[in-house]
Amino acid sequence: MSVSITTGTIATAGSQSFSRERFTTAGGFARSTTIIGRPGADAVVVVVGGLIGTATPPGEWYASLNNPTINPPNAVFGPVWTVLYVLIAIAGWRTFMAEPTGTGMKLWVGQMLLNWAWSPVWFGLNQTWLALVVIVAMLALIIAFIANRWNRDRFSALLFLPYAAWGGFATVLNLSIALLN
């Protein structure tokens, strides 16, 4: 089954704009995402991230680790990730609406899958070094996404800057904990 969607131009922050071209997709992904809309897509990203976080909470293993002095209190992570997931979702939605099968969307999906994989690897498998591999790959895709969107949809690129900063910090933190333990 094919779904065809025709759209116009959407204004973004500042004077930039981007147009969504007519596209067709098999399997109805575009239709189902369009039906739930951006708020629904935002909720999916936040809820899936929250469910993964709830399923893989810090436990005795994490509490027993030697942590660097830069390690923030556990209470910081939930609010930070909630805000980041909303920003990530908005950028993903905008990218999907502009180029549903383009490089930017592929980068967004790739970083999201790695993002969702990190907690199970870290907290579920207790694998600090494997988690480092996951987070380095994730950070590379975040940076690639920013570079890809910079001239196409600057607003989406800017939405990813706090995520890149936090991802860089989290990578240093992951490496520090791996080295200390």
mmCIF file of C-alpha atoms in Angstrom:
data_model
loop_
_atom_site.group_PDB
_atom_site.id
_atom_site.type_symbol
_atom_site.label_atom_id
_atom_site.label_comp_id
_atom_site.label_asym_id
_atom_site.label_seq_id
_atom_site.Cartn_x
_atom_site.Cartn_y
_atom_site.Cartn_z
ATOM 1 C CA MET A 1 0.000 0.000 0.000
ATOM 2 C CA SER A 2 1.337 3.430 -0.885
ATOM 3 C CA VAL A 3 0.501 6.693 0.764
ATOM 4 C CA SER A 4 0.990 9.981 -1.012
ATOM 5 C CA ILE A 5 1.216 13.214 0.927
ATOM 6 C CA THR A 6 1.299 16.683 -0.572
ATOM 7 C CA THR A 7 2.445 19.607 1.509
ATOM 8 C CA GLY A 8 3.465 23.223 1.268
ATOM 9 C CA THR A 9 6.068 25.370 2.962
ATOM 10 C CA ILE A 10 6.690 25.577 6.681
ATOM 11 C CA ALA A 11 8.322 28.606 8.278
ATOM 12 C CA THR A 12 11.072 27.933 10.770
ATOM 13 C CA ALA A 13 12.917 30.075 13.269
ATOM 14 C CA GLY A 14 14.336 33.229 11.798
ATOM 15 C CA SER A 15 14.091 33.830 8.109
ATOM 16 C CA GLN A 16 14.780 30.261 7.048
ATOM 17 C CA SER A 17 12.160 27.980 5.638
ATOM 18 C CA PHE A 18 12.083 24.596 4.048
ATOM 19 C CA SER A 19 9.567 22.987 1.784
ATOM 20 C CA ARG A 20 8.260 19.487 2.025
ATOM 21 C CA GLU A 21 8.113 17.774 -1.332
ATOM 22 C CA ARG A 22 5.501 15.292 -2.432
ATOM 23 C CA PHE A 23 6.607 11.843 -1.359
ATOM 24 C CA THR A 24 5.293 8.321 -1.339
ATOM 25 C CA THR A 25 6.168 5.667 1.169
ATOM 26 C CA ALA A 26 5.300 2.006 1.474
ATOM 27 C CA GLY A 27 3.962 0.497 4.660
ATOM 28 C CA GLY A 28 2.058 3.554 5.822
ATOM 29 C CA PHE A 29 4.807 4.918 8.117
ATOM 30 C CA ALA A 30 4.385 8.440 6.797
ATOM 31 C CA ARG A 31 0.609 8.224 7.097
ATOM 32 C CA SER A 32 0.653 6.890 10.648
ATOM 33 C CA THR A 33 3.227 9.454 11.754
ATOM 34 C CA THR A 34 1.301 12.241 10.061
ATOM 35 C CA ILE A 35 -1.909 11.140 11.756
ATOM 36 C CA ILE A 36 -0.378 11.173 15.255
ATOM 37 C CA GLY A 37 1.322 14.481 14.479
ATOM 38 C CA ARG A 38 4.374 16.034 16.007
ATOM 39 C CA PRO A 39 3.061 15.958 19.588
ATOM 40 C CA GLY A 40 2.445 12.222 19.227
ATOM 41 C CA ALA A 41 5.885 11.651 17.728
ATOM 42 C CA ASP A 42 7.418 13.711 20.561
ATOM 43 C CA ALA A 43 5.569 11.598 23.101
ATOM 44 C CA VAL A 44 6.777 8.350 21.522
ATOM 45 C CA VAL A 45 10.431 9.412 21.799
ATOM 46 C CA VAL A 46 10.031 10.595 25.404
ATOM 47 C CA VAL A 47 7.962 7.577 26.479
ATOM 48 C CA VAL A 48 10.281 4.996 24.880
ATOM 49 C CA GLY A 49 13.287 6.711 26.466
ATOM 50 C CA GLY A 50 11.488 6.779 29.815
ATOM 51 C CA LEU A 51 10.471 3.125 29.559
ATOM 52 C CA ILE A 52 14.043 2.088 28.792
ATOM 53 C CA GLY A 53 15.270 4.180 31.724
ATOM 54 C CA THR A 54 12.666 2.625 34.017
ATOM 55 C CA ALA A 55 13.475 -0.905 32.826
ATOM 56 C CA THR A 56 17.207 -0.386 33.392
ATOM 57 C CA PRO A 57 17.542 1.708 36.565
ATOM 58 C CA PRO A 58 20.839 2.234 38.356
ATOM 59 C CA GLY A 59 21.176 -0.587 40.839
ATOM 60 C CA GLU A 60 23.733 -2.050 43.224
ATOM 61 C CA TRP A 61 26.273 -2.453 40.434
ATOM 62 C CA TYR A 62 26.138 1.247 39.562
ATOM 63 C CA ALA A 63 26.199 2.265 43.235
ATOM 64 C CA SER A 64 29.370 0.217 43.740
ATOM 65 C CA LEU A 65 31.294 1.942 40.940
ATOM 66 C CA ASN A 66 34.087 4.409 41.555
ATOM 67 C CA ASN A 67 32.796 7.656 40.084
ATOM 68 C CA PRO A 68 34.766 10.702 38.955
ATOM 69 C CA THR A 69 34.176 14.025 40.663
ATOM 70 C CA ILE A 70 32.354 15.286 37.550
ATOM 71 C CA ASN A 71 29.559 12.738 38.041
ATOM 72 C CA PRO A 72 26.300 14.661 38.618
ATOM 73 C CA PRO A 73 23.728 13.511 41.183
ATOM 74 C CA ASN A 74 21.355 10.824 39.902
ATOM 75 C CA ALA A 75 18.423 13.249 40.225
ATOM 76 C CA VAL A 76 19.846 15.368 37.372
ATOM 77 C CA PHE A 77 19.574 12.683 34.695
ATOM 78 C CA GLY A 78 15.777 12.328 34.484
ATOM 79 C CA PRO A 79 14.949 16.012 33.920
ATOM 80 C CA VAL A 80 17.882 16.511 31.532
ATOM 81 C CA TRP A 81 16.928 13.514 29.401
ATOM 82 C CA THR A 82 13.263 14.521 29.336
ATOM 83 C CA VAL A 83 14.147 17.931 27.887
ATOM 84 C CA LEU A 84 16.681 16.401 25.484
ATOM 85 C CA TYR A 85 14.192 13.796 24.259
ATOM 86 C CA VAL A 86 11.667 16.541 23.452
ATOM 87 C CA LEU A 87 14.324 18.462 21.485
ATOM 88 C CA ILE A 88 15.431 15.257 19.731
ATOM 89 C CA ALA A 89 11.826 14.414 18.839
ATOM 90 C CA ILE A 90 11.101 17.853 17.403
ATOM 91 C CA ALA A 91 14.246 17.711 15.252
ATOM 92 C CA GLY A 92 13.342 14.197 14.145
ATOM 93 C CA TRP A 93 9.808 15.201 13.226
ATOM 94 C CA ARG A 94 11.005 18.200 11.235
ATOM 95 C CA THR A 95 13.567 16.053 9.442
ATOM 96 C CA PHE A 96 11.006 13.374 8.686
ATOM 97 C CA MET A 97 8.571 15.901 7.255
ATOM 98 C CA ALA A 98 11.300 17.442 5.073
ATOM 99 C CA GLU A 99 13.174 14.319 3.940
ATOM 100 C CA PRO A 100 11.583 11.092 5.208
ATOM 101 C CA THR A 101 14.135 8.834 3.512
ATOM 102 C CA GLY A 102 17.072 11.247 3.338
ATOM 103 C CA THR A 103 20.455 11.090 5.016
ATOM 104 C CA GLY A 104 19.315 13.340 7.861
ATOM 105 C CA MET A 105 16.510 10.967 8.782
ATOM 106 C CA LYS A 106 18.848 7.976 8.611
ATOM 107 C CA LEU A 107 21.286 9.755 10.933
ATOM 108 C CA TRP A 108 18.446 10.644 13.297
ATOM 109 C CA VAL A 109 17.175 7.041 13.448
ATOM 110 C CA GLY A 110 20.711 5.708 13.917
ATOM 111 C CA GLN A 111 21.503 7.995 16.837
ATOM 112 C CA MET A 112 18.117 7.270 18.404
ATOM 113 C CA LEU A 113 18.666 3.501 18.262
ATOM 114 C CA LEU A 114 22.118 3.895 19.801
ATOM 115 C CA ASN A 115 20.703 6.249 22.424
ATOM 116 C CA TRP A 116 18.076 3.693 23.394
ATOM 117 C CA ALA A 117 20.705 0.902 23.390
ATOM 118 C CA TRP A 118 23.094 2.635 25.779
ATOM 119 C CA SER A 119 21.131 2.175 29.044
ATOM 120 C CA PRO A 120 20.556 -1.563 28.561
ATOM 121 C CA VAL A 121 24.249 -2.034 27.739
ATOM 122 C CA TRP A 122 25.397 0.086 30.697
ATOM 123 C CA PHE A 123 22.861 -0.723 33.409
ATOM 124 C CA GLY A 124 21.503 -4.036 32.140
ATOM 125 C CA LEU A 125 24.706 -5.733 30.992
ATOM 126 C CA ASN A 126 27.063 -3.709 33.234
ATOM 127 C CA GLN A 127 29.428 -3.279 30.296
ATOM 128 C CA THR A 128 31.220 0.056 30.669
ATOM 129 C CA TRP A 129 33.551 -0.435 27.687
ATOM 130 C CA LEU A 130 30.855 -1.685 25.329
ATOM 131 C CA ALA A 131 28.683 1.235 26.460
ATOM 132 C CA LEU A 132 31.581 3.526 25.548
ATOM 133 C CA VAL A 133 31.588 2.103 22.013
ATOM 134 C CA VAL A 134 27.821 2.731 21.804
ATOM 135 C CA ILE A 135 28.035 6.299 23.091
ATOM 136 C CA VAL A 136 30.990 7.241 20.865
ATOM 137 C CA ALA A 137 29.075 5.989 17.817
ATOM 138 C CA MET A 138 25.975 7.850 19.034
ATOM 139 C CA LEU A 139 27.944 11.084 19.491
ATOM 140 C CA ALA A 140 29.408 10.722 15.990
ATOM 141 C CA LEU A 141 25.881 10.400 14.541
ATOM 142 C CA ILE A 142 24.665 13.381 16.582
ATOM 143 C CA ILE A 143 27.466 15.520 15.163
ATOM 144 C CA ALA A 144 26.820 14.166 11.656
ATOM 145 C CA PHE A 145 23.108 15.001 12.049
ATOM 146 C CA ILE A 146 23.946 18.575 13.062
ATOM 147 C CA ALA A 147 26.274 18.937 10.068
ATOM 148 C CA ASN A 148 23.669 17.429 7.728
ATOM 149 C CA ARG A 149 20.847 19.692 8.909
ATOM 150 C CA TRP A 150 22.897 22.903 9.323
ATOM 151 C CA ASN A 151 22.208 24.260 5.820
ATOM 152 C CA ARG A 152 18.920 22.416 5.276
ATOM 153 C CA ASP A 153 17.101 23.088 8.558
ATOM 154 C CA ARG A 154 19.200 25.179 10.914
ATOM 155 C CA PHE A 155 16.536 25.043 13.625
ATOM 156 C CA SER A 156 16.756 21.226 13.822
ATOM 157 C CA ALA A 157 20.549 21.449 13.917
ATOM 158 C CA LEU A 158 20.335 23.956 16.764
ATOM 159 C CA LEU A 159 17.908 21.713 18.655
ATOM 160 C CA PHE A 160 20.633 19.050 18.629
ATOM 161 C CA LEU A 161 23.361 21.288 20.098
ATOM 162 C CA PRO A 162 22.370 20.716 23.769
ATOM 163 C CA TYR A 163 22.156 16.986 22.988
ATOM 164 C CA ALA A 164 25.654 17.070 21.483
ATOM 165 C CA ALA A 165 26.978 18.893 24.545
ATOM 166 C CA TRP A 166 25.343 16.425 26.936
ATOM 167 C CA GLY A 167 26.433 13.494 24.749
ATOM 168 C CA GLY A 168 30.018 14.765 24.838
ATOM 169 C CA PHE A 169 29.860 15.113 28.616
ATOM 170 C CA ALA A 170 28.274 11.658 28.944
ATOM 171 C CA THR A 171 31.028 10.183 26.767
ATOM 172 C CA VAL A 172 33.721 11.675 29.024
ATOM 173 C CA LEU A 173 31.807 10.420 32.066
ATOM 174 C CA ASN A 174 31.436 6.913 30.568
ATOM 175 C CA LEU A 175 35.180 6.797 29.769
ATOM 176 C CA SER A 176 36.101 8.076 33.241
ATOM 177 C CA ILE A 177 33.982 5.447 34.978
ATOM 178 C CA ALA A 178 35.317 2.702 32.701
ATOM 179 C CA LEU A 179 38.906 3.724 33.539
ATOM 180 C CA LEU A 180 38.216 3.970 37.285
ATOM 181 C CA ASN A 181 36.665 0.533 37.430
#
